[in-house]
Coordinates of C-alpha atoms and ligand atoms in Angstrom, one line a residue:
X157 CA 29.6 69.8 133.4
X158 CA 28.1 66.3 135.0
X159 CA 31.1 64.9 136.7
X160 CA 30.3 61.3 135.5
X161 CA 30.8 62.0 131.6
X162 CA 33.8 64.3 132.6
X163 CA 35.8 61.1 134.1
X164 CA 39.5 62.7 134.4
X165 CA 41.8 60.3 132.1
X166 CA 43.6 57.2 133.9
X167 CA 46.9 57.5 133.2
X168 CA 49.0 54.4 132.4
X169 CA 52.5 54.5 133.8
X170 CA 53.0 51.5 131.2
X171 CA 52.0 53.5 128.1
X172 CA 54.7 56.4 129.2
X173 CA 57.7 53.8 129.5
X174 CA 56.7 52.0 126.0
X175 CA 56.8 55.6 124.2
X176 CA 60.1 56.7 126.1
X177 CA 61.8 53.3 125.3
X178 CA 60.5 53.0 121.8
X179 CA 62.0 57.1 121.0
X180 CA 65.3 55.7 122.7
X181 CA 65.6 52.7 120.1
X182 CA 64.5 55.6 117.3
X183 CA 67.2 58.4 117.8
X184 CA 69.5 55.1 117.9
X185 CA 68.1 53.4 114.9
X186 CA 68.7 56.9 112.9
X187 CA 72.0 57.2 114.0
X188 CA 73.1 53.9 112.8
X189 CA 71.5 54.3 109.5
X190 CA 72.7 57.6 109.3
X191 CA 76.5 55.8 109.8
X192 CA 76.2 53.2 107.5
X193 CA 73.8 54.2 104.9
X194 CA 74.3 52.2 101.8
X195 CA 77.5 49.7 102.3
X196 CA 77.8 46.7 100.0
X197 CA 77.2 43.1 101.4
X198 CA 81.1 42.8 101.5
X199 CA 81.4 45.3 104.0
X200 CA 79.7 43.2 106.5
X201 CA 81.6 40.0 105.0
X202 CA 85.2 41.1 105.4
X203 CA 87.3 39.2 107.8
X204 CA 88.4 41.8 110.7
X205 CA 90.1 41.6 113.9
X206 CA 87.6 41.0 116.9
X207 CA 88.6 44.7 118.1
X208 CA 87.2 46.0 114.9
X209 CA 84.6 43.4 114.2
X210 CA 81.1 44.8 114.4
X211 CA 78.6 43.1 116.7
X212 CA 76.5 41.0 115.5
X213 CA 73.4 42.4 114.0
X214 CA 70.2 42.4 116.3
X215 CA 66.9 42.9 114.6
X216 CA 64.3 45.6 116.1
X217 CA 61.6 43.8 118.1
X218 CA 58.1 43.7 116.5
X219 CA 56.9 46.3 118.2
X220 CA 59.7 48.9 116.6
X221 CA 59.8 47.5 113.5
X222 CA 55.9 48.1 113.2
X223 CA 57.2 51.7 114.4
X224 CA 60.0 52.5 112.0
X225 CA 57.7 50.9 109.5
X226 CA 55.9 54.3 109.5
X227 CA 58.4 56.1 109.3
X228 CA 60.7 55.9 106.4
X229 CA 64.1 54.1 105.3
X230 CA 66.0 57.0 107.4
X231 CA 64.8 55.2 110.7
X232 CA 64.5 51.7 109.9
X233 CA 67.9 49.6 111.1
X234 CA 68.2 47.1 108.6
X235 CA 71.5 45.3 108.3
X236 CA 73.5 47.7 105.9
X237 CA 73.6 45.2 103.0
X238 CA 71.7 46.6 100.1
X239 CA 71.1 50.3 99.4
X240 CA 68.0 52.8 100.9
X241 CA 65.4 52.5 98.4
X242 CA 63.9 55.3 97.4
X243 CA 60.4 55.8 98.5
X244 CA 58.0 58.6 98.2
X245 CA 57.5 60.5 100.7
X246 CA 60.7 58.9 102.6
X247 CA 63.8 60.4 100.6
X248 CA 64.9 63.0 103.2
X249 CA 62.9 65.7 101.1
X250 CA 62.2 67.4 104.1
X251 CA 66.3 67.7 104.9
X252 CA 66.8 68.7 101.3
X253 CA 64.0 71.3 102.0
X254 CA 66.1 72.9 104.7
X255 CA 68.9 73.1 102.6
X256 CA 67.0 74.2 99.5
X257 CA 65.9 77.4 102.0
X258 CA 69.1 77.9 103.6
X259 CA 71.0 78.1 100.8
X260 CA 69.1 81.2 99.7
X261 CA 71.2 83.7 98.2
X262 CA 69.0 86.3 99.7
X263 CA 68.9 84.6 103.4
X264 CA 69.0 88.3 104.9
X265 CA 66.1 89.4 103.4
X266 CA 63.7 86.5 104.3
X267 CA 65.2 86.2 108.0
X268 CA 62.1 87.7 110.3
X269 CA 59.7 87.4 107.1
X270 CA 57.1 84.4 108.0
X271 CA 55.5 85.4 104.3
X272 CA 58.7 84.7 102.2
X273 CA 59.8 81.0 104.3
X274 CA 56.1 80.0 103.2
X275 CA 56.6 80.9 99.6
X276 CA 60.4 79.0 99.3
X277 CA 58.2 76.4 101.0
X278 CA 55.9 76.3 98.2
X279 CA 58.0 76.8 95.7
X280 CA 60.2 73.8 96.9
X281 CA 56.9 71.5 97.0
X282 CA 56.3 72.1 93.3
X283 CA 59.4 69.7 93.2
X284 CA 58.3 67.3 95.9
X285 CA 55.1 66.7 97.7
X286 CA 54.4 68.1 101.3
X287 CA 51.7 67.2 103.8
X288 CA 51.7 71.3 104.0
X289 CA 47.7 72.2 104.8
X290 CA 48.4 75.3 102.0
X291 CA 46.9 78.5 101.6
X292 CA 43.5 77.8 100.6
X293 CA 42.4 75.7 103.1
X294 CA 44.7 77.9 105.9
X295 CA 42.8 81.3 104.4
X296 CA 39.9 80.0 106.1
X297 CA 41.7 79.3 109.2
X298 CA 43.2 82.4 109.1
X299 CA 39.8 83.9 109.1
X300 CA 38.8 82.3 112.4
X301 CA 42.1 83.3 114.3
X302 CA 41.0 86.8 113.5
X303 CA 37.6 86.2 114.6
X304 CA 38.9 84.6 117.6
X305 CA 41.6 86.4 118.5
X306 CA 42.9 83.5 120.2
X307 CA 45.0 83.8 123.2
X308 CA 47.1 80.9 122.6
X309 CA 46.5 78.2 119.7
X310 CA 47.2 74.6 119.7
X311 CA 48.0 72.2 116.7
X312 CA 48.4 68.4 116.6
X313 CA 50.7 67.9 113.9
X314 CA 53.4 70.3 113.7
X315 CA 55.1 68.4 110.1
X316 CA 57.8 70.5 108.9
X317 CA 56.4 74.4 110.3
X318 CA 54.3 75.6 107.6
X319 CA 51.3 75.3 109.5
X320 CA 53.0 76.7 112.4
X321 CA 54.2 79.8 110.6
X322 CA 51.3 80.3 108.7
X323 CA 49.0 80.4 111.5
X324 CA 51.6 81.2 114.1
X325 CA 51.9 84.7 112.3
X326 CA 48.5 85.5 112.1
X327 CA 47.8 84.4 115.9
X328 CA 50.8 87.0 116.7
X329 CA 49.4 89.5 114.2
X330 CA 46.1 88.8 116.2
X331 CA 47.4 90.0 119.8
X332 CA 47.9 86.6 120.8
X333 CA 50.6 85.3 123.3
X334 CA 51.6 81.9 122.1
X335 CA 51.3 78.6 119.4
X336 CA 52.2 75.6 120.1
X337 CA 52.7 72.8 118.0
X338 CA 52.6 69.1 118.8
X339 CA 54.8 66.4 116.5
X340 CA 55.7 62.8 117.1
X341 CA 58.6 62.9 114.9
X342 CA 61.7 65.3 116.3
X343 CA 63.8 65.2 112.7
X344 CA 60.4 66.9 111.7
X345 CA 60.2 68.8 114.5
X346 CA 63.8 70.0 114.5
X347 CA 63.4 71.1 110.5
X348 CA 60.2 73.0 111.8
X349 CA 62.4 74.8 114.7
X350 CA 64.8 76.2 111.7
X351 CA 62.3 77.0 110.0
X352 CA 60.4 78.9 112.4
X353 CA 63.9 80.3 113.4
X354 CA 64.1 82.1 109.9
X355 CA 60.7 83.1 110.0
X356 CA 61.2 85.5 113.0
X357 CA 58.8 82.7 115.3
X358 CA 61.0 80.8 117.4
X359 CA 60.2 82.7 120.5
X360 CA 56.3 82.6 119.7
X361 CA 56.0 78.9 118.6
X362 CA 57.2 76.3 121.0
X363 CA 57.0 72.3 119.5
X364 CA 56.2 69.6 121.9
X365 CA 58.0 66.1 120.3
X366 CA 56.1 63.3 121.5
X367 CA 52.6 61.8 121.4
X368 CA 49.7 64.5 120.8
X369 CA 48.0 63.4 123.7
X370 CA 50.8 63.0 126.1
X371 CA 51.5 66.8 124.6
X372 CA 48.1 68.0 125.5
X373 CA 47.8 66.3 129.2
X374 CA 51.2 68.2 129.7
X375 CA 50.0 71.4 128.3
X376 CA 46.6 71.8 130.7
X377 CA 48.2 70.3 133.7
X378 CA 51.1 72.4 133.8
X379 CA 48.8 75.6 133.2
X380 CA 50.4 76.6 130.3
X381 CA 46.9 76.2 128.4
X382 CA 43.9 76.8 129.9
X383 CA 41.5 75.7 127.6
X384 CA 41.1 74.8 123.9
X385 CA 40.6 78.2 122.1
X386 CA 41.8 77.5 118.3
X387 CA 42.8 73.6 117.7
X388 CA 43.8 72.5 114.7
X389 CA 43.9 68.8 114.3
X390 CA 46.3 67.7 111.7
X391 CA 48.0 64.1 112.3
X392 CA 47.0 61.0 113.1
X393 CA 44.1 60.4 111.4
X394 CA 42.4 57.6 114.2
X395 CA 43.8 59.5 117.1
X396 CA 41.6 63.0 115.9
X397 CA 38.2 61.9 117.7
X398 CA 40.6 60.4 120.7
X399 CA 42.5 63.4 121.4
X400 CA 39.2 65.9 120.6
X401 CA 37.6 63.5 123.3
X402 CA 40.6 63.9 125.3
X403 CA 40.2 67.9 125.4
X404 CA 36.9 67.6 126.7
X405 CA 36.9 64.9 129.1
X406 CA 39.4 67.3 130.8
X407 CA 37.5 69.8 130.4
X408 CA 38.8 71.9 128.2
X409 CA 36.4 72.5 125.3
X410 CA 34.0 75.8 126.8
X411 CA 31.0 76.6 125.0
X412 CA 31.3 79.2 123.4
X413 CA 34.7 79.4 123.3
X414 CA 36.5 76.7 121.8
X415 CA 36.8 76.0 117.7
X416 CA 38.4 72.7 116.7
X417 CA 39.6 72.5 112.9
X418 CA 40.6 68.9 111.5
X419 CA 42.3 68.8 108.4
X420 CA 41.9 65.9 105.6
X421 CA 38.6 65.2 106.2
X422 CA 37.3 64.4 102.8
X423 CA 41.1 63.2 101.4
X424 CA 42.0 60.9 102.7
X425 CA 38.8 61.3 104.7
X426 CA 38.1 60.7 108.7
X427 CA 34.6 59.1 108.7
X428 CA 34.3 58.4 112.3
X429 CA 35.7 62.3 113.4
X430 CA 33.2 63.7 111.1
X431 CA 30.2 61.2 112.6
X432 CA 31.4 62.2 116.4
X433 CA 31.7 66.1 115.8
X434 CA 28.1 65.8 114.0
X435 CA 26.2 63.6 116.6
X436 CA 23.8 64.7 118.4
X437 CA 24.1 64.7 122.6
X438 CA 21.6 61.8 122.4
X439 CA 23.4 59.6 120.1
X440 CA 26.9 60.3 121.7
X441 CA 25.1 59.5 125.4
X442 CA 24.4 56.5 124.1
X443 CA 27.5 55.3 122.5
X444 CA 28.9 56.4 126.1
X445 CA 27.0 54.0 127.7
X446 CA 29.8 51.3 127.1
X447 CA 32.1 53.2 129.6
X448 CA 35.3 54.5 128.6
X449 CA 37.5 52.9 125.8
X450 CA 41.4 52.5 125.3
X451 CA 41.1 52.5 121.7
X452 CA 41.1 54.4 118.4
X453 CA 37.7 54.1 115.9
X454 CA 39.2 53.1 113.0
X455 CA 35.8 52.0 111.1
X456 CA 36.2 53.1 107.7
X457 CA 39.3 54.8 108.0
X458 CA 41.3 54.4 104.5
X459 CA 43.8 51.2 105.9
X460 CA 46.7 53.5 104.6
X461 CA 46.2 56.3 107.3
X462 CA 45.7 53.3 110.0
X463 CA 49.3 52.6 109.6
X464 CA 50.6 55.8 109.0
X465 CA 52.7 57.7 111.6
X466 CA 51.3 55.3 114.4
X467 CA 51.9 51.6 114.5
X468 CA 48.4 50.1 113.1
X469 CA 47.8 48.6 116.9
X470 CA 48.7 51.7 118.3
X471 CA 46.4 52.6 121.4
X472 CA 45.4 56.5 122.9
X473 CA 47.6 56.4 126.1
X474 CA 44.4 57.3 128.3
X475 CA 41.0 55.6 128.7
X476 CA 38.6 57.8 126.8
X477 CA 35.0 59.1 127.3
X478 CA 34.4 62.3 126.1
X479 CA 31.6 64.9 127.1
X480 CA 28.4 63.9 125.4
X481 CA 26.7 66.7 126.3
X482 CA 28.8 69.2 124.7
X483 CA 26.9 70.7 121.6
X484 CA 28.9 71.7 118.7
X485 CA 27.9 73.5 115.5
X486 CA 30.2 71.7 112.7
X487 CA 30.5 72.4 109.6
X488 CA 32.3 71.4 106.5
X489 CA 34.6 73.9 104.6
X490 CA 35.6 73.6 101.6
X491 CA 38.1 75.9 98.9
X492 CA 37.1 75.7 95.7
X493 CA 40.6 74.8 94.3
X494 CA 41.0 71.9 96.7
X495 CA 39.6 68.7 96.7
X496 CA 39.9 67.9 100.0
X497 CA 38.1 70.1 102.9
X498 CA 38.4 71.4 106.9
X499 CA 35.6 70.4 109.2
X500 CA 35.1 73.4 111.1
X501 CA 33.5 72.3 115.1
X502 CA 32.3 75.1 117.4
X503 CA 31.1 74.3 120.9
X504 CA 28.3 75.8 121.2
X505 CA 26.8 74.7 124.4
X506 CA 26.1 72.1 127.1
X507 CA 23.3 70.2 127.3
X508 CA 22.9 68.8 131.1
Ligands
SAM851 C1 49.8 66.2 107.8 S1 51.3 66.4 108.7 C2 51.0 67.9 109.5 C3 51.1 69.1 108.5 C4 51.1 70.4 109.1 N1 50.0 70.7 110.0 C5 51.1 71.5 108.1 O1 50.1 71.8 107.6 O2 52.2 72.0 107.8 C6 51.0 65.2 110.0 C7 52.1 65.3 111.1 O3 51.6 64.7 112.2 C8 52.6 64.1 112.9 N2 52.0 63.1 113.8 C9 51.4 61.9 113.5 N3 50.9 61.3 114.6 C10 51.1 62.1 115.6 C11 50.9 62.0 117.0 N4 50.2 61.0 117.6 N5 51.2 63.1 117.8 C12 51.9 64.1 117.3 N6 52.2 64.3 115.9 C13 51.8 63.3 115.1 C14 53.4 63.4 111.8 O4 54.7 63.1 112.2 C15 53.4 64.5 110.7 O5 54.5 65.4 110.8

C-alpha cells in the first residue's frame, strides 16, 4: 500500500472534548425531561420560597440544540411549559418495545432464543415503525457471513439490536469469535444490551456508544480488530463514505478479504457512497488530489438524512483520504419484496 494515499488520520484533541461535553449535556438533558415531563405553565409560575425555587431556566447552546434536535422530545430541555408532542419516530417506542418484550408471558422460553426476540421484534413493528434492516435484506447478509466465516464483524449503527442479533447469531453459528456494534445513542444502545441479553448474545456482542468513527479508531488501535472482515454500514447516511475511507486509510480494508455492506442505499438513497464504492482507482486518484478533507459529501443526499442523528454541520472527527488504489467489486442487491436495496463492496485488489 503506497504510504502517501495511506496518510494515518490526524486526530483532533478538539473534536474528542466537543463529543465528550456535548454526551455530558445529553444524559443531563434526558434526565431533566425525564423529571419534569409535561408540567403546566403554572408550575413554573407558582410563587415558592428561594430554597425550593427552581433556577432559572438556561437554554442549550446552539450547538446542542442542533444536537437534541435529532434526537427526539425525550432529549430536548425545553422549559417544562407545554406538553411532549408526539412525534413519529420520537414517542419512546423503542422503551415501549422493551416493555412490550419483557412482559412476555412466555419470557422463559425465548431467553437464549435470538430467533424468537427477532420475531416479538417484528411483531411489535407492525404497531410502530423500526429502522430494523429486516429479514429480506439481512437473508442476503446472512449469506455472506456464511461465505465469510468471519472472525469478528463490525456494524455502524447498532439501533435497537435486531441487526446485532440477527447477524450476531449467524456470525456465532458461523465459528466466529465476536460482533460488535457501534451506536451514537446509549438509550438505544442500552435497549439493544436487554435485548441482546434475552437473546442469549450479551457475551458475544459488545456495543461501543459514541461516534462510529471514534468506535472504529478504538477498535484497530487497541487490537481488538484487526481488519475489516464483514462491515455493515447502517447510520449516518453522510458519514458512510467517511468512515469506509476511514477503514482504509488505516489500513484495514485487505483485498480479498474485506466485504463492506451499506444499508438504505436506494431509500432514502446515499448517492455519493454508491459513486465512491463504484469509481474506478483513476477517478478516485484524482479526486485525491485535493489532499485530505474534514468533511462529509453531502451532494445529493436527501436534506432529511443530513440532519438526522448528526447535527447538519456535523464534521468526521479525522482528516480523511482514503486508499484510491483499493479495487472493489460492488454491487447492488436487491429483495424482491423491498424497495429499498444493500450495496454489496468487495475489495478485490490493489492497484499500485
Ligand atoms: C438505521 S438505524 C440502525 C438499524 C440497525 N442496524 C438494525 O438494522 O437493526 C441507525 C442507527 O445509527 C445510529 N447512528 C447515527 N449516527 C451514528 C454515528 N455517527 N455513530 C454511531 N451510530 C450512529 C443511530 O442512533 C441509529 O440508532
Amino acid at each position: 500500500m503506497s504510504v502517501a494515499h495511506c496518510r494515518m488520520a490526524t486526530f483532533r484533541p478538539y473534536q474528542l472534548q466537543r463529543s465528550k461535553s456535548v454526551s455530558t449535556r445529553l444524559v443531563r438533558a434526558s434526565f431533566k425531561a425525564l423529571k419534569y415531563p409535561a408540567a403546566p405553565r403554572t408550575w413554573l409560575q407558582c410563587p415558592r420560597s428561594p430554597l425550593t425555587t427552581p433556577r432559572p431556566y438556561q437554554p442549550p447552546s446552539p450547538f446542542t440544540q442542533r444536537l437534541l434536535s435529532t434526537m427526539g422530545d425525550s432529549a430536548t430541555p425545553e422549559a417544562p411549559s407545554h406538553p411532549p408532542v408526539e412525534r413519529s419516530r420520537e414517542d419512546g417506542r423503542e422503551r415501549k418495545l422493551l416493555h412490550f418484550i419483557y412482559d412476555q408471558p412466555n419470557r422463559d422460553e425465548i431467553q437464549g432464543n435470538p430467533a424468537k426476540v427477532l420475531d416479538l421484534i417484528e411483531e411489535f413493528g407492525k404497531t410502530y415503525h423500526f429502522m430494523n434492516i429486516g429479514r429480506a435484506k439481512g437473508k442476503f447478509i446472512i449469506d455472506i457471513i456464511e461465505e465469510k466465516k468471519p472472525e469478528v464483524m463490525i456494524e455502524l449503527g447498532g439501533y435497537v439490536g435486531y441487526s446485532a442479533i440477527l447477524f450476531g447469531d449467524a456470525v456465532r453459528r458461523a465459528g466466529g469469535r465476536h460482533y460488535y456494534s457501534l451506536e451514537l445513542n446509549p438509550e438505544f444502545a442500552a435497549i439493544a444490551n436487554m435485548l441482546l441479553e434475552l437473546a442469549g448474545l450479551r457475551d458475544f456482542v459488545t456495543i461501543l456508544v459514541g461516534r462510529s468513527d471514534l468506535s472504529l479508531d478504538k477498535l484497530f488501535s487497541s487490537g481488538h480488530v484487526k481488519h475489516v472482515e464483514v462491515m455493515l454500514i447502517d447510520h449516518y447516511k453522510p458519514a458512510y463514505t467517511a468512515d469506509l475511507k476511514l477503514c482504509e486509510q488505516l489500513g484495514k480494508i485487505v483485498p480479498g478479504v474485506s466485504v463492506v455492506v451499506a444499508d438504505n442505499v436506494l431509500y432514502p438513497g446515499n448517492p455519493p457512497y454508491l459513486e465512491y464504492v463504484r469509481s474506478t482507482v483513476e477517478q478516485k486518484r484524482e479526486a485525491a488530489k485535493k489532499g485530505p478533507v474534514q468533511a462529509y459529501d453531502t451532494t445529493n443526499l436527501p436534506q432529511r438524512s443530513v440532519g438526522s442523528f448528526m447535527p447538519a454541520d456535523a464534521t468526521p472527527s479525522f482528516e480523511l483520504t482514503g486508499n484510491p488504489n483499493l479495487v472493489y467489486d460492488s454491487k447492488l442487491v436487491k429483495p424482491e419484496t423491498t424497495r429499498d436495496a444493500i450495496e454489496v463492496s468487495r475489495c478485490v485488489g490493489i492497484q499500485e
